[in-house]
Amino acid sequence: MWKKLVVMLTFFFGTFLLKAQETLPQFSAMDKGSGRIIISWSNPYRDTIRQLSIQRSFDSLRSFKSILTLPDPTVPQNGYVDGQAPSARMYYRLYILLDNGRFLFSKSKRATLDTAGNAAGISRSISSAPSNEVVKVDRVTETARDQIKLPEKVIPRVLYIKVKETFFAQIPESYLKRFRDSINLRTKDTLTLIPPDTILIQPYVPVEVFRASKYVYTEKDGNINIRLPDASATKYQVKFFEEDGTFLFEIKQVKEPLLIVDKSNFRHAGWFRFELLSNNEQKEKSKFFVPKDF
């Protein structure tokens, strides 16, 4: 279960909202004002990325905490709107886990203020000065005047974007064609047009189905058993993570068929994740629960 409700928006808008997406492991952080920080990126890893978490901190080097782990990290272009940041001066970074077991952190950065959006539309075209040319105008009768119709002024229609029940942005109707169906981006988000002028996006939140591992599991005493019958003939490596993907520690080689990891190695009760590698290739990725002592 998610500990808190998060709003994750796959960016269908192309260059309208994200003018300069960085390529992972780099990312863009834009302060849109009104307490909204947009974190966005392009994903060159595609299907080889296993996990991506967004982290933030008051410090540029330490005390980072994950605020979101994406349900589908393989989307080619993605982003997140942080509307709960304590300050616009927060630092952000990304935690990236690849399917070969390699993981990395991006460089931390603060959001930059989006000044381009405020400047758009300010410039106006100025007509050239009138010449001294004399224009001959024929007299128009009242009947003819009544038959003359000026062209009607066309007012562009504006659409409003809502994520769940929260207003996100507004766009001209002409930008609607830039929306691409979620299927093209391999997501299961629901995109609905609500007449007359609202687009509702319901982000898909998959239900995680837990299956206990037969290799790494919790015993009745609360300790973690690592059972690998062929450990003497195969190089096994186990990495442990917090539930949000934050790295804890690793056992670089398991040499015994049964290895017991004391629960005191884990700082608190709750769910933890692990990754089991066999000869440097991923064998299993799952999680286990450490019970609370009474």
XYZ file of C-alpha atoms in Angstrom:
294
model
C 0.000 0.000 0.000
C 1.181 3.499 -0.728
C 1.807 5.492 2.449
C 0.405 8.616 0.890
C -1.531 9.578 -2.216
C 0.755 10.939 -4.898
C -0.050 12.547 -8.193
C 1.961 11.224 -11.096
C 1.382 12.673 -14.536
C 2.788 11.225 -17.764
C 3.629 14.307 -19.810
C 1.511 14.152 -22.966
C 2.104 17.853 -23.647
C 5.490 17.543 -25.414
C 7.230 20.878 -25.570
C 4.224 22.849 -24.244
C 4.944 22.136 -20.574
C 8.438 20.627 -20.734
C 10.647 22.814 -22.875
C 14.010 21.166 -22.048
C 13.768 17.673 -20.670
C 17.109 16.298 -19.518
C 18.176 12.714 -20.310
C 18.646 10.283 -17.410
C 20.566 10.235 -15.145
C 20.141 14.012 -15.509
C 16.718 15.613 -14.995
C 14.951 18.980 -15.170
C 13.554 20.764 -12.105
C 11.301 23.745 -12.834
C 9.572 26.028 -10.319
C 6.194 26.849 -11.915
C 5.090 29.028 -8.981
C 2.139 28.542 -6.602
C 4.072 25.826 -4.751
C 4.449 23.562 -7.826
C 7.825 22.016 -8.693
C 7.929 19.964 -11.920
C 10.550 17.189 -12.091
C 10.912 15.745 -15.620
C 13.263 13.614 -17.707
C 13.752 11.555 -20.865
C 14.512 7.851 -20.368
C 17.260 6.393 -22.629
C 17.310 3.115 -20.652
C 13.727 2.207 -21.730
C 12.862 -1.374 -20.609
C 16.192 -1.971 -18.818
C 15.272 0.346 -15.939
C 13.712 -1.489 -12.999
C 13.074 1.276 -10.493
C 13.105 5.066 -10.355
C 12.542 7.088 -7.176
C 12.392 10.870 -6.745
C 14.102 12.138 -3.580
C 14.356 15.576 -1.965
C 16.256 17.188 0.925
C 17.089 20.552 2.475
C 20.773 19.627 1.997
C 22.491 19.027 -1.348
C 24.497 16.020 -0.121
C 22.607 14.154 2.605
C 19.273 13.484 4.345
C 17.455 12.725 1.077
C 14.066 11.017 1.410
C 12.068 9.389 -1.381
C 8.775 11.165 -2.142
C 7.717 8.921 -5.040
C 8.632 5.565 -6.605
C 7.157 5.361 -10.103
C 4.801 2.437 -10.854
C 6.185 2.237 -14.419
C 9.741 3.631 -14.740
C 10.129 2.550 -18.413
C 8.048 5.402 -19.917
C 10.218 7.245 -22.520
C 9.278 10.732 -21.221
C 7.921 11.251 -17.753
C 7.665 13.656 -14.866
C 6.119 14.480 -11.506
C 4.500 17.563 -9.998
C 5.627 18.097 -6.399
C 2.931 20.211 -4.808
C 3.880 19.373 -1.208
C 7.445 20.708 -1.041
C 8.138 22.526 2.279
C 10.179 25.120 0.374
C 11.033 26.110 -3.191
C 14.693 25.875 -2.126
C 14.624 22.086 -1.744
C 17.220 19.907 -3.463
C 16.083 17.016 -5.690
C 17.794 13.913 -7.044
C 16.837 10.609 -8.728
C 17.615 7.045 -7.630
C 17.835 4.700 -10.638
C 18.035 0.882 -10.505
C 18.774 -1.044 -13.728
C 17.910 -4.677 -14.444
C 21.580 -5.722 -14.351
C 21.731 -4.777 -10.666
C 23.564 -1.502 -11.260
C 22.156 1.525 -9.474
C 23.058 5.206 -9.480
C 22.040 8.591 -8.103
C 21.744 11.722 -10.214
C 23.428 14.954 -9.168
C 21.239 16.947 -6.798
C 19.832 20.286 -7.924
C 17.371 23.000 -6.949
C 14.424 23.960 -9.118
C 14.908 26.973 -11.372
C 12.157 29.564 -11.714
C 10.176 29.312 -14.958
C 10.557 32.854 -16.279
C 9.894 31.894 -19.912
C 6.245 31.130 -19.191
C 5.709 34.597 -17.727
C 7.334 36.306 -20.696
C 5.350 34.418 -23.365
C 2.773 36.437 -25.185
C 4.045 39.859 -24.055
C 5.421 40.929 -27.441
C 2.913 42.447 -29.798
C 3.166 43.243 -33.490
C 3.091 46.950 -34.249
C 1.661 48.080 -37.557
C 3.735 50.358 -39.731
C 3.065 54.083 -39.667
C 0.407 55.314 -42.120
C 1.663 56.765 -45.373
C 0.633 60.055 -46.938
C -1.226 58.281 -49.751
C -4.735 59.634 -50.393
C -7.420 56.956 -50.621
C -10.587 57.673 -52.571
C -13.716 56.395 -50.793
C -17.024 56.032 -52.589
C -20.176 57.040 -50.742
C -22.048 54.040 -49.316
C -25.805 54.063 -49.047
C -27.517 52.992 -45.814
C -28.874 49.856 -47.501
C -25.407 48.816 -48.650
C -23.986 49.632 -45.204
C -26.446 47.247 -43.560
C -25.341 44.467 -45.910
C -21.679 44.873 -45.008
C -20.673 42.388 -42.305
C -17.400 42.540 -40.497
C -15.663 39.198 -39.892
C -16.532 37.732 -36.516
C -13.737 37.671 -33.994
C -12.779 34.073 -33.173
C -11.960 33.571 -29.495
C -9.649 30.561 -28.969
C -11.202 27.900 -26.782
C -9.279 27.038 -23.616
C -9.181 23.580 -22.030
C -8.436 22.943 -18.358
C -6.265 20.030 -17.215
C -7.135 18.249 -13.952
C -5.217 15.393 -12.341
C -7.793 13.559 -10.261
C -9.518 16.481 -8.505
C -6.602 18.942 -8.649
C -6.317 21.698 -11.271
C -2.960 21.372 -13.058
C -2.812 23.663 -16.094
C -4.737 25.177 -18.977
C -3.984 24.845 -22.706
C -5.449 26.154 -25.979
C -7.729 23.716 -27.786
C -5.205 23.612 -30.652
C -2.815 21.754 -28.333
C -5.289 18.913 -27.852
C -3.896 17.133 -30.912
C -0.545 16.893 -29.106
C -2.061 14.508 -26.605
C -1.046 10.925 -27.258
C -3.027 8.005 -25.928
C -1.527 6.390 -22.850
C -1.223 3.106 -24.763
C 1.475 4.652 -26.961
C 3.544 5.320 -23.856
C 2.783 1.888 -22.418
C 0.942 3.233 -19.386
C -2.555 2.492 -18.144
C -3.538 6.037 -17.223
C -7.111 7.023 -18.053
C -7.618 10.161 -20.154
C -11.200 11.511 -20.195
C -12.676 14.599 -21.871
C -15.393 16.148 -19.675
C -17.612 18.560 -21.646
C -17.348 21.380 -22.225
C -13.728 22.243 -21.428
C -12.031 19.849 -18.966
C -9.568 16.994 -19.494
C -9.359 14.589 -16.540
C -6.319 12.356 -16.059
C -6.628 9.403 -13.681
C -3.116 7.992 -13.056
C -2.992 4.209 -12.934
C -1.769 2.779 -9.618
C -1.015 -0.946 -9.975
C -1.833 -3.343 -7.158
C 1.339 -5.017 -5.970
C 0.929 -8.773 -5.475
C 3.326 -10.176 -2.881
C 4.776 -13.671 -3.226
C 7.174 -14.852 -0.541
C 10.622 -15.829 -1.797
C 11.944 -19.346 -1.247
C 15.511 -18.007 -1.146
C 15.249 -14.925 1.118
C 12.512 -14.969 3.738
C 11.654 -14.143 7.367
C 11.726 -16.914 9.978
C 9.460 -17.088 13.036
C 12.159 -15.485 15.207
C 12.178 -12.414 12.939
C 15.621 -13.077 11.463
C 16.146 -13.268 7.706
C 17.142 -16.627 6.201
C 19.088 -16.813 2.946
C 18.796 -20.412 1.693
C 20.886 -21.255 -1.374
C 21.660 -25.012 -1.667
C 24.276 -24.522 -4.412
C 26.034 -21.569 -2.763
C 29.398 -23.349 -2.809
C 29.310 -23.730 -6.609
C 27.644 -20.438 -7.577
C 28.547 -16.854 -6.791
C 25.505 -15.350 -5.071
C 25.175 -11.697 -4.094
C 22.319 -10.116 -2.107
C 21.474 -6.401 -1.925
C 19.027 -4.969 0.615
C 16.915 -1.810 0.245
C 14.293 0.190 2.106
C 10.766 -0.230 0.729
C 11.167 3.032 -1.215
C 14.334 1.732 -2.920
C 16.951 3.437 -0.727
C 20.043 1.210 -0.595
C 20.921 -0.266 2.834
C 23.733 -2.818 2.510
C 24.816 -5.867 0.531
C 26.355 -9.293 1.023
C 28.912 -9.525 -1.768
C 29.128 -13.322 -1.703
C 27.038 -15.961 0.055
C 29.285 -18.990 0.609
C 27.062 -21.147 2.840
C 23.830 -22.974 1.862
C 22.076 -21.287 4.807
C 22.947 -17.815 6.011
C 20.984 -16.116 8.803
C 20.924 -12.310 8.802
C 20.050 -10.914 12.221
C 17.036 -8.593 12.177
C 19.055 -5.998 14.105
C 20.766 -5.166 10.800
C 17.502 -3.516 9.743
C 16.834 -0.223 11.501
C 13.105 -0.641 11.989
C 10.202 -3.022 11.591
C 8.363 -3.107 8.288
C 8.824 -4.042 4.645
C 12.231 -4.238 2.979
C 13.258 -5.106 -0.566
C 16.087 -7.301 -1.791
C 17.781 -8.246 -5.033
C 19.421 -11.672 -5.452
C 22.137 -11.978 -8.106
C 23.598 -15.231 -9.440
C 26.962 -14.864 -11.205
C 26.269 -11.116 -11.560
C 22.848 -11.715 -13.170
C 19.560 -11.028 -11.427
C 17.949 -14.210 -10.136
C 15.146 -12.735 -8.046
C 13.800 -9.403 -6.850
C 11.203 -9.335 -4.076
C 10.603 -8.166 -0.515
C 10.202 -9.429 3.050
C 8.726 -8.192 6.335
C 10.642 -7.634 9.577
C 8.225 -7.886 12.544
C 8.270 -5.531 15.489
C 9.662 -6.807 18.807
C 7.207 -6.752 21.715
